């Protein structure tokens, strides 16, 4: 029963994030970041390929965030 309440609260928070563009983008980038290791866990790639993909993703996200912060100023 508690799990259903937690799930309902999580879904409600996600719906609130959809209204806020920055919150939703943070959520999406987090989901992608934490999903990349699943490539290795499900044997879709080797461990070193997964690390390279993760590293490239981090570089791209840092560049995008830097451009967004620069545009805000």
Short mmCIF file of N, CA, C and O in Angstrom, two decimals:
data_model
loop_
_atom_site.label_atom_id
_atom_site.label_comp_id
_atom_site.label_asym_id
_atom_site.label_seq_id
_atom_site.Cartn_x
_atom_site.Cartn_y
_atom_site.Cartn_z
N UNK A 1 0.83 -1.19 0.00
CA UNK A 1 0.00 0.00 0.00
C UNK A 1 0.87 1.26 0.00
O UNK A 1 0.59 2.21 -0.70
N UNK A 2 1.94 1.23 0.79
CA UNK A 2 2.84 2.39 0.83
C UNK A 2 3.52 2.62 -0.51
O UNK A 2 3.79 3.76 -0.88
N UNK A 3 3.78 1.53 -1.22
CA UNK A 3 4.42 1.66 -2.52
C UNK A 3 3.51 2.40 -3.49
O UNK A 3 3.97 3.24 -4.27
N UNK A 4 2.22 2.13 -3.43
CA UNK A 4 1.27 2.81 -4.31
C UNK A 4 1.22 4.31 -4.00
O UNK A 4 1.14 5.14 -4.91
N UNK A 5 1.29 4.65 -2.74
CA UNK A 5 1.28 6.07 -2.35
C UNK A 5 2.55 6.75 -2.85
O UNK A 5 2.50 7.86 -3.39
N UNK A 6 3.69 6.10 -2.69
CA UNK A 6 4.95 6.66 -3.18
C UNK A 6 4.93 6.82 -4.69
O UNK A 6 5.40 7.83 -5.22
N UNK A 7 4.39 5.84 -5.39
CA UNK A 7 4.30 5.90 -6.84
C UNK A 7 3.39 7.04 -7.28
O UNK A 7 3.71 7.78 -8.21
N UNK A 8 2.28 7.21 -6.60
CA UNK A 8 1.35 8.30 -6.92
C UNK A 8 2.02 9.65 -6.70
O UNK A 8 1.94 10.54 -7.54
N UNK A 9 2.73 9.80 -5.58
CA UNK A 9 3.44 11.06 -5.31
C UNK A 9 4.52 11.34 -6.34
O UNK A 9 4.72 12.47 -6.77
N UNK A 10 5.22 10.28 -6.77
CA UNK A 10 6.27 10.44 -7.78
C UNK A 10 5.67 10.90 -9.11
O UNK A 10 6.20 11.80 -9.75
N UNK A 11 4.58 10.31 -9.50
CA UNK A 11 3.92 10.69 -10.75
C UNK A 11 3.43 12.13 -10.67
O UNK A 11 3.55 12.89 -11.64
N UNK A 12 2.91 12.53 -9.54
CA UNK A 12 2.44 13.91 -9.38
C UNK A 12 3.61 14.88 -9.48
O UNK A 12 3.48 15.94 -10.09
N UNK A 13 4.75 14.54 -8.93
CA UNK A 13 5.93 15.40 -9.03
C UNK A 13 6.41 15.49 -10.48
O UNK A 13 6.82 16.55 -10.93
N UNK A 14 6.35 14.39 -11.20
CA UNK A 14 6.73 14.41 -12.60
C UNK A 14 5.81 15.32 -13.41
O UNK A 14 6.26 16.05 -14.29
N UNK A 15 4.54 15.29 -13.11
CA UNK A 15 3.60 16.15 -13.81
C UNK A 15 3.87 17.62 -13.49
O UNK A 15 3.74 18.48 -14.36
N UNK A 16 4.29 17.90 -12.28
CA UNK A 16 4.65 19.28 -11.93
C UNK A 16 5.92 19.70 -12.66
O UNK A 16 6.06 20.85 -13.06
N UNK A 17 6.85 18.76 -12.84
CA UNK A 17 8.09 19.08 -13.56
C UNK A 17 7.83 19.37 -15.03
O UNK A 17 8.55 20.14 -15.64
N UNK A 18 6.80 18.77 -15.58
CA UNK A 18 6.50 19.01 -16.99
C UNK A 18 6.13 20.47 -17.22
O UNK A 18 6.34 21.01 -18.30
N UNK A 19 5.56 21.10 -16.22
CA UNK A 19 5.18 22.51 -16.34
C UNK A 19 6.41 23.41 -16.31
O UNK A 19 6.40 24.49 -16.87
N UNK A 20 7.45 22.97 -15.65
CA UNK A 20 8.68 23.74 -15.55
C UNK A 20 9.69 23.14 -16.52
O UNK A 20 10.12 22.01 -16.37
N UNK A 21 10.07 23.91 -17.52
CA UNK A 21 10.95 23.39 -18.56
C UNK A 21 12.30 22.93 -18.01
O UNK A 21 12.80 21.88 -18.37
N UNK A 22 12.88 23.71 -17.11
CA UNK A 22 14.20 23.35 -16.57
C UNK A 22 14.13 22.08 -15.74
O UNK A 22 15.02 21.24 -15.81
N UNK A 23 13.08 21.93 -14.95
CA UNK A 23 12.94 20.73 -14.13
C UNK A 23 12.76 19.49 -14.97
O UNK A 23 13.32 18.43 -14.68
N UNK A 24 11.99 19.62 -16.03
CA UNK A 24 11.75 18.48 -16.90
C UNK A 24 13.02 18.09 -17.65
O UNK A 24 13.32 16.90 -17.79
N UNK A 25 13.78 19.08 -18.11
CA UNK A 25 15.03 18.78 -18.80
C UNK A 25 16.04 18.13 -17.86
O UNK A 25 16.78 17.22 -18.27
N UNK A 26 16.06 18.56 -16.62
CA UNK A 26 16.94 17.93 -15.63
C UNK A 26 16.55 16.48 -15.42
O UNK A 26 17.40 15.59 -15.34
N UNK A 27 15.26 16.22 -15.35
CA UNK A 27 14.77 14.86 -15.18
C UNK A 27 15.17 13.98 -16.36
O UNK A 27 15.67 12.87 -16.18
N UNK A 28 14.99 14.48 -17.57
CA UNK A 28 15.31 13.71 -18.77
C UNK A 28 16.81 13.41 -18.85
O UNK A 28 17.21 12.28 -19.14
N UNK A 29 17.63 14.42 -18.57
CA UNK A 29 19.08 14.17 -18.62
C UNK A 29 19.50 13.17 -17.54
O UNK A 29 20.41 12.37 -17.76
N UNK A 30 18.85 13.22 -16.39
CA UNK A 30 19.15 12.25 -15.33
C UNK A 30 18.76 10.84 -15.72
O UNK A 30 19.50 9.88 -15.46
N UNK A 31 17.62 10.70 -16.36
CA UNK A 31 17.17 9.37 -16.80
C UNK A 31 18.14 8.81 -17.83
O UNK A 31 18.53 7.64 -17.76
N UNK A 32 18.56 9.64 -18.76
CA UNK A 32 19.52 9.17 -19.78
C UNK A 32 20.84 8.79 -19.12
O UNK A 32 21.42 7.74 -19.42
N UNK A 33 21.32 9.64 -18.21
CA UNK A 33 22.60 9.38 -17.54
C UNK A 33 22.58 8.05 -16.79
O UNK A 33 23.52 7.26 -16.87
N UNK A 34 21.50 7.79 -16.06
CA UNK A 34 21.44 6.56 -15.27
C UNK A 34 21.03 5.35 -16.11
O UNK A 34 21.12 4.22 -15.63
N UNK A 35 20.59 5.57 -17.34
CA UNK A 35 20.24 4.46 -18.22
C UNK A 35 21.43 3.96 -19.03
O UNK A 35 21.40 2.82 -19.50
N UNK A 36 22.43 4.77 -19.19
CA UNK A 36 23.59 4.37 -20.00
C UNK A 36 24.26 3.10 -19.46
O UNK A 36 24.58 2.21 -20.24
N UNK A 37 24.43 2.93 -18.15
CA UNK A 37 25.03 1.67 -17.67
C UNK A 37 24.20 0.43 -18.00
O UNK A 37 24.73 -0.68 -18.01
N UNK A 38 22.92 0.62 -18.31
CA UNK A 38 22.11 -0.54 -18.68
C UNK A 38 22.57 -1.17 -19.99
O UNK A 38 22.31 -2.35 -20.23
N UNK A 39 23.27 -0.39 -20.80
CA UNK A 39 23.84 -0.95 -22.02
C UNK A 39 24.79 -2.10 -21.70
O UNK A 39 24.81 -3.12 -22.38
N UNK A 40 25.57 -1.91 -20.66
CA UNK A 40 26.52 -2.94 -20.25
C UNK A 40 25.83 -4.05 -19.47
O UNK A 40 26.11 -5.23 -19.66
N UNK A 41 24.91 -3.68 -18.59
CA UNK A 41 24.22 -4.67 -17.76
C UNK A 41 23.46 -5.67 -18.62
O UNK A 41 23.47 -6.87 -18.35
N UNK A 42 22.80 -5.18 -19.68
CA UNK A 42 22.04 -6.07 -20.55
C UNK A 42 22.87 -6.61 -21.71
O UNK A 42 22.33 -7.13 -22.68
N UNK A 43 24.19 -6.46 -21.61
CA UNK A 43 25.14 -7.01 -22.57
C UNK A 43 24.91 -6.50 -24.00
O UNK A 43 25.11 -7.21 -24.97
N UNK A 44 24.50 -5.23 -24.12
CA UNK A 44 24.35 -4.63 -25.43
C UNK A 44 25.68 -4.08 -25.95
O UNK A 44 25.89 -4.01 -27.16
N UNK A 45 26.56 -3.70 -25.02
CA UNK A 45 27.89 -3.23 -25.38
C UNK A 45 28.89 -3.76 -24.35
O UNK A 45 28.51 -4.26 -23.30
N UNK A 46 30.16 -3.59 -24.68
CA UNK A 46 31.22 -3.93 -23.73
C UNK A 46 31.30 -2.85 -22.66
O UNK A 46 30.79 -1.74 -22.83
N UNK A 47 32.02 -3.13 -21.59
CA UNK A 47 32.13 -2.16 -20.50
C UNK A 47 32.86 -0.91 -20.95
O UNK A 47 32.52 0.19 -20.56
N UNK A 48 33.87 -1.06 -21.80
CA UNK A 48 34.64 0.09 -22.23
C UNK A 48 33.85 0.97 -23.19
O UNK A 48 34.00 2.19 -23.19
N UNK A 49 32.99 0.37 -24.01
CA UNK A 49 32.13 1.17 -24.89
C UNK A 49 31.13 1.96 -24.06
O UNK A 49 30.85 3.13 -24.33
N UNK A 50 30.61 1.33 -23.02
CA UNK A 50 29.67 2.01 -22.13
C UNK A 50 30.35 3.19 -21.44
O UNK A 50 29.74 4.27 -21.33
N UNK A 51 31.59 3.03 -21.02
CA UNK A 51 32.31 4.14 -20.39
C UNK A 51 32.55 5.28 -21.38
O UNK A 51 32.44 6.45 -21.02
N UNK A 52 32.86 4.93 -22.61
CA UNK A 52 33.08 5.96 -23.63
C UNK A 52 31.78 6.72 -23.89
O UNK A 52 31.78 7.96 -23.96
N UNK A 53 30.66 6.00 -24.03
CA UNK A 53 29.37 6.64 -24.24
C UNK A 53 29.02 7.55 -23.07
O UNK A 53 28.56 8.69 -23.25
N UNK A 54 29.26 7.07 -21.85
CA UNK A 54 28.99 7.87 -20.66
C UNK A 54 29.85 9.13 -20.63
O UNK A 54 29.37 10.22 -20.33
N UNK A 55 31.11 8.99 -20.96
CA UNK A 55 32.03 10.12 -20.98
C UNK A 55 31.62 11.15 -22.03
O UNK A 55 31.59 12.35 -21.75
N UNK A 56 31.27 10.69 -23.23
CA UNK A 56 30.83 11.60 -24.29
C UNK A 56 29.54 12.30 -23.89
O UNK A 56 29.37 13.50 -24.12
N UNK A 57 28.63 11.56 -23.27
CA UNK A 57 27.37 12.16 -22.82
C UNK A 57 27.63 13.26 -21.79
O UNK A 57 27.03 14.33 -21.86
N UNK A 58 28.53 13.00 -20.85
CA UNK A 58 28.84 14.01 -19.84
C UNK A 58 29.44 15.26 -20.47
O UNK A 58 29.14 16.39 -20.05
N UNK A 59 30.30 15.08 -21.45
CA UNK A 59 30.90 16.23 -22.14
C UNK A 59 29.82 17.04 -22.86
O UNK A 59 29.78 18.27 -22.75
N UNK A 60 28.94 16.35 -23.59
CA UNK A 60 27.89 17.05 -24.31
C UNK A 60 26.94 17.79 -23.37
O UNK A 60 26.58 18.95 -23.63
N UNK A 61 26.55 17.16 -22.29
CA UNK A 61 25.65 17.81 -21.33
C UNK A 61 26.33 19.02 -20.69
O UNK A 61 25.70 20.06 -20.50
N UNK A 62 27.61 18.91 -20.37
CA UNK A 62 28.30 20.05 -19.77
C UNK A 62 28.40 21.22 -20.76
O UNK A 62 28.27 22.38 -20.37
N UNK A 63 28.60 20.93 -22.05
CA UNK A 63 28.63 21.99 -23.05
C UNK A 63 27.26 22.64 -23.18
O UNK A 63 27.15 23.88 -23.23
N UNK A 64 26.21 21.83 -23.21
CA UNK A 64 24.85 22.37 -23.34
C UNK A 64 24.49 23.21 -22.13
O UNK A 64 23.94 24.31 -22.26
N UNK A 65 24.81 22.74 -20.94
CA UNK A 65 24.50 23.49 -19.73
C UNK A 65 25.28 24.80 -19.70
O UNK A 65 24.75 25.85 -19.31
N UNK A 66 26.53 24.76 -20.14
CA UNK A 66 27.34 25.96 -20.18
C UNK A 66 26.73 27.00 -21.13
O UNK A 66 26.67 28.20 -20.82
N UNK A 67 26.24 26.56 -22.30
CA UNK A 67 25.61 27.48 -23.24
C UNK A 67 24.31 28.05 -22.68
O UNK A 67 24.02 29.23 -22.86
N UNK A 68 23.54 27.23 -21.98
CA UNK A 68 22.29 27.72 -21.38
C UNK A 68 22.59 28.75 -20.31
O UNK A 68 21.93 29.79 -20.25
N UNK A 69 23.59 28.49 -19.48
CA UNK A 69 23.95 29.45 -18.42
C UNK A 69 24.47 30.75 -19.03
O UNK A 69 24.22 31.82 -18.50
N UNK A 70 25.21 30.66 -20.12
CA UNK A 70 25.74 31.85 -20.78
C UNK A 70 24.60 32.68 -21.38
O UNK A 70 24.61 33.91 -21.30
N UNK A 71 23.59 32.02 -21.94
CA UNK A 71 22.46 32.73 -22.53
C UNK A 71 21.57 33.39 -21.48
O UNK A 71 20.92 34.39 -21.76
N UNK A 72 21.55 32.86 -20.25
CA UNK A 72 20.74 33.45 -19.18
C UNK A 72 21.30 34.78 -18.70
O UNK A 72 20.59 35.62 -18.21
N UNK A 73 22.62 34.95 -18.85
CA UNK A 73 23.27 36.16 -18.33
C UNK A 73 23.08 37.31 -19.24
O UNK A 73 22.62 37.65 -20.10
#
